[in-house]
Coordinates of C-alpha atoms in Angstrom, one line a residue:
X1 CA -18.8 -25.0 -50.7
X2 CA -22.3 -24.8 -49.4
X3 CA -21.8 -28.3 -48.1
X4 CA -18.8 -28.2 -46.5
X5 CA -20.0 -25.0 -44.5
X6 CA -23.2 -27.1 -43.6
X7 CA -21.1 -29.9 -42.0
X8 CA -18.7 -27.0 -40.3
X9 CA -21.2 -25.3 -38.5
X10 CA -22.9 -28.0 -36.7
X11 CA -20.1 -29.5 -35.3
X12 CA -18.7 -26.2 -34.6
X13 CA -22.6 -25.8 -33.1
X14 CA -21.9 -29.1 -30.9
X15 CA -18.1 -28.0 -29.4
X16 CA -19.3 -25.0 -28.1
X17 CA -22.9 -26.5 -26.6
X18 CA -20.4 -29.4 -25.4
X19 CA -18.6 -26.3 -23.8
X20 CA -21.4 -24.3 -22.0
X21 CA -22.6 -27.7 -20.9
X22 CA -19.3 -28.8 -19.1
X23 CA -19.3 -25.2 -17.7
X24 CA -23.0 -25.1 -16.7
X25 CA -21.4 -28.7 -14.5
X26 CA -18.3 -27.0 -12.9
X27 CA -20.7 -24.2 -11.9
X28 CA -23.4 -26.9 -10.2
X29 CA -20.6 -28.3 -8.8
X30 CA -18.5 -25.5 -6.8
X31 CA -22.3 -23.7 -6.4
X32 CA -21.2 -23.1 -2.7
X33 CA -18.6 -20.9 -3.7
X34 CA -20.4 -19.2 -6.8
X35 CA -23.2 -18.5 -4.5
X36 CA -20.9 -17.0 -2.4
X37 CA -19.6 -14.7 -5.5
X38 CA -23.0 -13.8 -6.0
X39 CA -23.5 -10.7 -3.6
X40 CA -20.3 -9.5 -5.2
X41 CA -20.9 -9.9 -9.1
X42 CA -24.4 -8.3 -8.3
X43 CA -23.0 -5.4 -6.5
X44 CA -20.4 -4.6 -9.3
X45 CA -22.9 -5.1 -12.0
X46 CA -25.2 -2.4 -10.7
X47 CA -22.5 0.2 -9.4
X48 CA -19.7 -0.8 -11.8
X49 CA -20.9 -2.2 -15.1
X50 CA -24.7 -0.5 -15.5
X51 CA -23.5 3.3 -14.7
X52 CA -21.3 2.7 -18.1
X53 CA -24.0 3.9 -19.8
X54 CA -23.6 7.6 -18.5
X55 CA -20.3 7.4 -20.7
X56 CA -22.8 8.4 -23.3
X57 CA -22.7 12.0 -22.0
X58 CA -19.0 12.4 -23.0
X59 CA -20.3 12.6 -26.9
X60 CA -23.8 14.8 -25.9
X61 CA -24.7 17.9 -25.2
X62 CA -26.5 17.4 -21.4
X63 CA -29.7 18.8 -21.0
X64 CA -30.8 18.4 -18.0
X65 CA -34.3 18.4 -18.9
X66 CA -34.2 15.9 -21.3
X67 CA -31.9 13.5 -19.1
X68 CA -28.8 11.6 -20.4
X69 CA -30.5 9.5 -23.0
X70 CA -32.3 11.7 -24.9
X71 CA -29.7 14.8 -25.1
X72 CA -28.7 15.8 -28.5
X73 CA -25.7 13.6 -29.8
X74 CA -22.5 16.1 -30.9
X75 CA -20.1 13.2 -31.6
X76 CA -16.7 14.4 -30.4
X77 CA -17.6 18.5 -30.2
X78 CA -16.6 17.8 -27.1
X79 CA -13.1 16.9 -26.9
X80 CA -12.4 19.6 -29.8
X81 CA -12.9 22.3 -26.7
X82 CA -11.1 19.7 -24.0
X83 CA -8.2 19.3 -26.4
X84 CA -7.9 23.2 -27.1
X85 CA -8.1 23.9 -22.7
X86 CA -4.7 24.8 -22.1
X87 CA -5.5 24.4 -18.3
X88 CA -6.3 20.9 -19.8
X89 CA -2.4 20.2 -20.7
X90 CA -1.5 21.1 -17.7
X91 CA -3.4 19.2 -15.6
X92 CA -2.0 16.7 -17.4
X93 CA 1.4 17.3 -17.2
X94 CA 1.4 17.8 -13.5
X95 CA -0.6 14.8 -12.6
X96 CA 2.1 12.5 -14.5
X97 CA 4.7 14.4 -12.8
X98 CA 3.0 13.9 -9.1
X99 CA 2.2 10.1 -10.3
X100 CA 5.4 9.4 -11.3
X101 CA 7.2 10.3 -8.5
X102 CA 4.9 8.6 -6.1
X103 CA 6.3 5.3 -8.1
X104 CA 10.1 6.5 -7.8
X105 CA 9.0 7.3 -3.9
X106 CA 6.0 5.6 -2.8
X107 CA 6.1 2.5 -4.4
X108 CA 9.1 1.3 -2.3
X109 CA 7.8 2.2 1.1
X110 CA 5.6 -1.1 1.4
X111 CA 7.6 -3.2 0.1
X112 CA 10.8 -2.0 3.0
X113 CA 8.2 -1.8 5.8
X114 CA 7.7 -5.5 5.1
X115 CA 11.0 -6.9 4.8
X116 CA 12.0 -4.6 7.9
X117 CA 9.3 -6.6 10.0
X118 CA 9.7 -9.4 8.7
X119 CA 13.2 -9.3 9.9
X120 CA 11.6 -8.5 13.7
X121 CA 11.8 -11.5 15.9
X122 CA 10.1 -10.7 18.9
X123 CA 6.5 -11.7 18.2
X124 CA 5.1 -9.0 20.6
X125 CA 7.3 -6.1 19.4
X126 CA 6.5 -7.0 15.6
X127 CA 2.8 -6.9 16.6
X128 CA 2.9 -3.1 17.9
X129 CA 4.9 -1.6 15.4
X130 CA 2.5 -3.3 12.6
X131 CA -1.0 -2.0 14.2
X132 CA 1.2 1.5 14.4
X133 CA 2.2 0.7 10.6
X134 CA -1.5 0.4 9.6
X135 CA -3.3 2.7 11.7
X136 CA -3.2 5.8 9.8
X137 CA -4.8 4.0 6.8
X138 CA -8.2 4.2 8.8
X139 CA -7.4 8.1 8.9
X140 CA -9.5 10.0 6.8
X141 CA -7.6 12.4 4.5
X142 CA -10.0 15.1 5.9
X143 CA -8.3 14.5 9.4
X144 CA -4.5 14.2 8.0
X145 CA -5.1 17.6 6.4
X146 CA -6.1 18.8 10.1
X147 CA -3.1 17.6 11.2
X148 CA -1.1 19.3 8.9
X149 CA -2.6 22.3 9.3
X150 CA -2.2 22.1 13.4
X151 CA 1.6 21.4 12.5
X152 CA 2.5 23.4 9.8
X153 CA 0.3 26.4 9.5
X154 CA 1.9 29.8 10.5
X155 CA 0.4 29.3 14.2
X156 CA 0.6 25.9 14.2
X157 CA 3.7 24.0 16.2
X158 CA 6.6 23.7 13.7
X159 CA 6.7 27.3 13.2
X160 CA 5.6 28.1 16.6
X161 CA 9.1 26.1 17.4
X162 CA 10.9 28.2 14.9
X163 CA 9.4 31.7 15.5
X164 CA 11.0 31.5 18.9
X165 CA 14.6 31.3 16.7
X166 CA 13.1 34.5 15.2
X167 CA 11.9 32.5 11.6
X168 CA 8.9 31.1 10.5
X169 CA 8.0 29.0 6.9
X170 CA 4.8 29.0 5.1
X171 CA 4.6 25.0 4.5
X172 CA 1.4 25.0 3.3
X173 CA 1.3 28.1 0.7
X174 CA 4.9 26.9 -0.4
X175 CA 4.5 25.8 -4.0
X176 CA 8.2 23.8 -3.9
X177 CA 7.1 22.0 -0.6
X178 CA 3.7 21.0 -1.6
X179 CA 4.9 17.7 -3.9
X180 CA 7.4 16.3 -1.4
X181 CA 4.1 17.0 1.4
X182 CA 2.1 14.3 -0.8
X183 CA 5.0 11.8 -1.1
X184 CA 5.6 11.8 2.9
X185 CA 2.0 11.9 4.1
X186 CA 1.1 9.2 1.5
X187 CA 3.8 7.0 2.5
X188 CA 2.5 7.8 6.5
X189 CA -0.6 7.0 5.5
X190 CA -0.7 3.9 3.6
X191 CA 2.5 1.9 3.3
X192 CA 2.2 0.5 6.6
X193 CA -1.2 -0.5 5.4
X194 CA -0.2 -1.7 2.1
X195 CA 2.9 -3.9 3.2
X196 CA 0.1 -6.5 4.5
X197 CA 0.1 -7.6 0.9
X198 CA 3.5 -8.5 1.0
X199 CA 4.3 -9.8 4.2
X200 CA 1.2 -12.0 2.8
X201 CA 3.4 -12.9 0.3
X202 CA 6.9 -13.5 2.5
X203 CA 4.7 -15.8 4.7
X204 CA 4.3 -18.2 2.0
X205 CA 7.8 -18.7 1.8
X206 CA 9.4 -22.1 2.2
X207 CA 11.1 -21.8 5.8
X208 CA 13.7 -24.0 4.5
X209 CA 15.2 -22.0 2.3
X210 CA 16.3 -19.6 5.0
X211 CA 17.3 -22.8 7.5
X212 CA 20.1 -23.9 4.7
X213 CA 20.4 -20.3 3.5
X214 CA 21.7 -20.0 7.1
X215 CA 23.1 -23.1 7.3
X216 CA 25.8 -21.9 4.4
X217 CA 26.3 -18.9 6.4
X218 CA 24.2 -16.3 4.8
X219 CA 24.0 -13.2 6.4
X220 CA 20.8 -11.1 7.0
X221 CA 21.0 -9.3 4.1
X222 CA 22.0 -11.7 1.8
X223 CA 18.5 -14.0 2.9
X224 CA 16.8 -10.6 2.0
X225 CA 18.0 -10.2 -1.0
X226 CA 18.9 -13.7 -2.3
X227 CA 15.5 -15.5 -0.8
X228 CA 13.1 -13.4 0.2
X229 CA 13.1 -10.5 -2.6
X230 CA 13.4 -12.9 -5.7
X231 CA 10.2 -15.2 -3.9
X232 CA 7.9 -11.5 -3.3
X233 CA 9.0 -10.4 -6.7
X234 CA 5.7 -11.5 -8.3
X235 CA 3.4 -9.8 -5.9
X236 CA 5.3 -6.7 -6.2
X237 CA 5.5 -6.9 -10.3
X238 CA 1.9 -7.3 -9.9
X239 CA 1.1 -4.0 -7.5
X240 CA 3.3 -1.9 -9.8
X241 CA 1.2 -3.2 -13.0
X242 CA -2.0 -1.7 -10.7
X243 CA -0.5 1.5 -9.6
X244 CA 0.8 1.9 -13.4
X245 CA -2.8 1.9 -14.3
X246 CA -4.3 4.6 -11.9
X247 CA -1.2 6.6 -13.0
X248 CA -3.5 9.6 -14.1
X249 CA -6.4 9.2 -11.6
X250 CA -4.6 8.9 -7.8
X251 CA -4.5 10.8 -5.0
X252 CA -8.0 13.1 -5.3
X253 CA -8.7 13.0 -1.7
X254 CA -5.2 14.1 -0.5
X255 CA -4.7 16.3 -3.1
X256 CA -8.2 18.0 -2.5
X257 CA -7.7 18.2 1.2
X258 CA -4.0 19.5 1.1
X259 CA -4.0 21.8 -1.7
X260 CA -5.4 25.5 -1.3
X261 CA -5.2 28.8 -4.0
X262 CA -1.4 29.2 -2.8
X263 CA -0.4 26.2 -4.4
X264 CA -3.1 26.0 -7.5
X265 CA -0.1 25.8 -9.8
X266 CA 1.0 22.6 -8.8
X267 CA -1.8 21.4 -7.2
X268 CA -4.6 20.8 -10.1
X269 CA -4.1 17.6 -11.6
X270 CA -6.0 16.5 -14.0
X271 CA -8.9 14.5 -11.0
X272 CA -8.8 18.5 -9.5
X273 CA -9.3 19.9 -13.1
X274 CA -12.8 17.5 -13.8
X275 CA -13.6 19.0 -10.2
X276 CA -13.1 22.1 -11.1
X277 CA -14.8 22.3 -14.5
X278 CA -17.9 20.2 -13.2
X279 CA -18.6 21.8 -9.8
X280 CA -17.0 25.3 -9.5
X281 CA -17.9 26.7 -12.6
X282 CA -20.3 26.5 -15.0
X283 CA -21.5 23.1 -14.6
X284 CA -21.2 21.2 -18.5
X285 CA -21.4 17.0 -17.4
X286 CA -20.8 15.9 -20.9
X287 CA -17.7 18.0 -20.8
X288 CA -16.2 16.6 -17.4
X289 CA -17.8 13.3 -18.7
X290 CA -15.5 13.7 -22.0
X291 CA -11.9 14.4 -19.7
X292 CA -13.1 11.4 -17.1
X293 CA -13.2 8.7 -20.6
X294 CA -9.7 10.2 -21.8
X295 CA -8.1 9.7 -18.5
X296 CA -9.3 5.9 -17.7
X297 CA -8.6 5.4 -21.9
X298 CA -5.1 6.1 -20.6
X299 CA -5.1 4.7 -17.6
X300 CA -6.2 1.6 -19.1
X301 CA -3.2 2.0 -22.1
X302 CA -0.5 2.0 -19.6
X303 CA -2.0 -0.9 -17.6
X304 CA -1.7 -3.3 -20.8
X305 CA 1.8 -1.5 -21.6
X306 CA 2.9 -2.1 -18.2
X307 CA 1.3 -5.9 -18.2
X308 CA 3.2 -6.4 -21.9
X309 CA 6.3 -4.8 -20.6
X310 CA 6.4 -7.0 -17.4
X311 CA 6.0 -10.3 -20.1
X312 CA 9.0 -9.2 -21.8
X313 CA 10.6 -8.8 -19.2
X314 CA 10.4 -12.4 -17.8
X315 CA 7.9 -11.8 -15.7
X316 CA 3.7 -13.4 -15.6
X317 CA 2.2 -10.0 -15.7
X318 CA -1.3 -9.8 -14.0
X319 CA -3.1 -13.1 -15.5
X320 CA 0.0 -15.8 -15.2

């Protein structure tokens, strides 16, 4: 037995040295474009990768005196009180409720925006209405809550409009109107910027297809919906895998900038609850540090359910 794992391991010693070797060549050989990786991998190993280590705090008692590493270690004290935060639950509940919605309603947006300008055939026309599409993405959310508030607060110019019909609404302290405010100042904000990714993706079409599509006499929207959906389907399978997996952690900025006391009911999702608990009250890090792992541990659960469920499905899921 001894000898037989003796002659194992060295060959096994030489495949993988044959390996590193053949990989140590592909990397001399495309070093143009590795070196051009190189800013890149550095800047996500120092902001990305090394801050991991302050994940450590989720399972300590912070002292701020004694800094992250040397705090007491209290294993998972921590997530007995998270778990036992009723304010906890319902973070939770209403950020998969927000999230869920911004699939059913936001998701779609890009993807229309695209195929409508795709289907624009002056050049000049299609032009304008993109740079209109795409220039609220370069709005910060600081600014489209200034705009909502000129609009929609109780002196502002929609119920200046409707006070001289003798009525008025409170938009912004209206608990009911607060979710559909995120869908339709989201989908203002970023779809036009987002359908770049798939009029990417329509422009990689073979033209031929639509030539004899309209050769056969296809109409409009059959080419739509016979050619041009079934080629984009990939790219889109793919941006709903990634917007699967921020499920529990999007839309802090707009939710931060829009919400107010008025609407704190269905406002604080679970990104406003970590706010919350680490900056407007007593600060605890290893306690906001302990909600912040649980939410990307399920973030990161539904991306590989969604990746496995697009596989079954037929499709390549995010690696092909």
């Amino acid at each position: 037995m001894t000898k037989g794992k003796e002659a194992v391991l060295p060959q096994n010693q030489g495949t993988f040295a044959a390996r590193l070797k053949k990989l140590g060549s592909q990397i001399w050989k495309h070093r143009a474009v590795y070196t051009l990786l190189l800013p890149g991998l550095v800047w996500y190993f120092i902001f990305a990768y090394m801050p991991m280590g302050g994940l450590s705090l989720a399972f300590k008692s912070y002292k701020a005196n004694l800094g992250i590493w040397a705090s007491p270690w209290v294993g998972f004290e921590n997530y007995r009180y998270v778990f036992r935060d009723p304010a906890f639950w319902g973070s939770i509940q209403r950020t998969l409720i927000i999230n869920l919605g911004r699939l059913v309603f936001q998701f779609p947006a890009p993807v229309l925006i695209a195929l409508m300008l795709n289907e624009v055939r002056v050049g000049r026309y299609k032009k304008v209405l993109q740079s209109l599409y795409t220039f609220p993405h370069f709005l910060s959310w600081v600014i489209v809550a200034s705009i909502m508030t000129n609009l929609l607060s109780y002196d502002g110019i929609v119920n200046g409009l409707l006070g001289q019909m003798g009525s008025s609404v409170n938009f912004l302290g209206n608990a009911k109107i607060f979710q559909p405010m995120l869908y339709i100042t989201e989908i203002w904000k970023s779809s036009g910027y987002s359908a770049i990714i798939y009029l990417a993706a329509i422009s990689g079409i073979d033209v031929d297809q639509y030539e004899a599509a309209e050769i056969d006499g296809a109409s409009r929207m059959q080419r739509i919906f016979r050619i041009t959906l079934p080629n984009i389907l990939p790219t889109i399978t793919i941006m709903f895998i990634l917007m699967t997996g921020n499920l529990m952690s999007t839309g802090f900025d707009q939710i931060f900038n829009l919400s107010n006391a008025a609407v704190k009911e269905v406002s604080e999702t679970l990104d406003m609850y970590i706010y919350r608990i680490t900056f407007q009250s007593s600060s605890d890090f290893s306690f906001s540090t302990a909600v912040s792992l649980f939410r990307s541990l399920i973030n990161m659960i539904l991306l590989v359910l969604a990746d496995r469920g697009s596989r079954l499905m037929g499709g390549n899921g995010l690696f092909g």
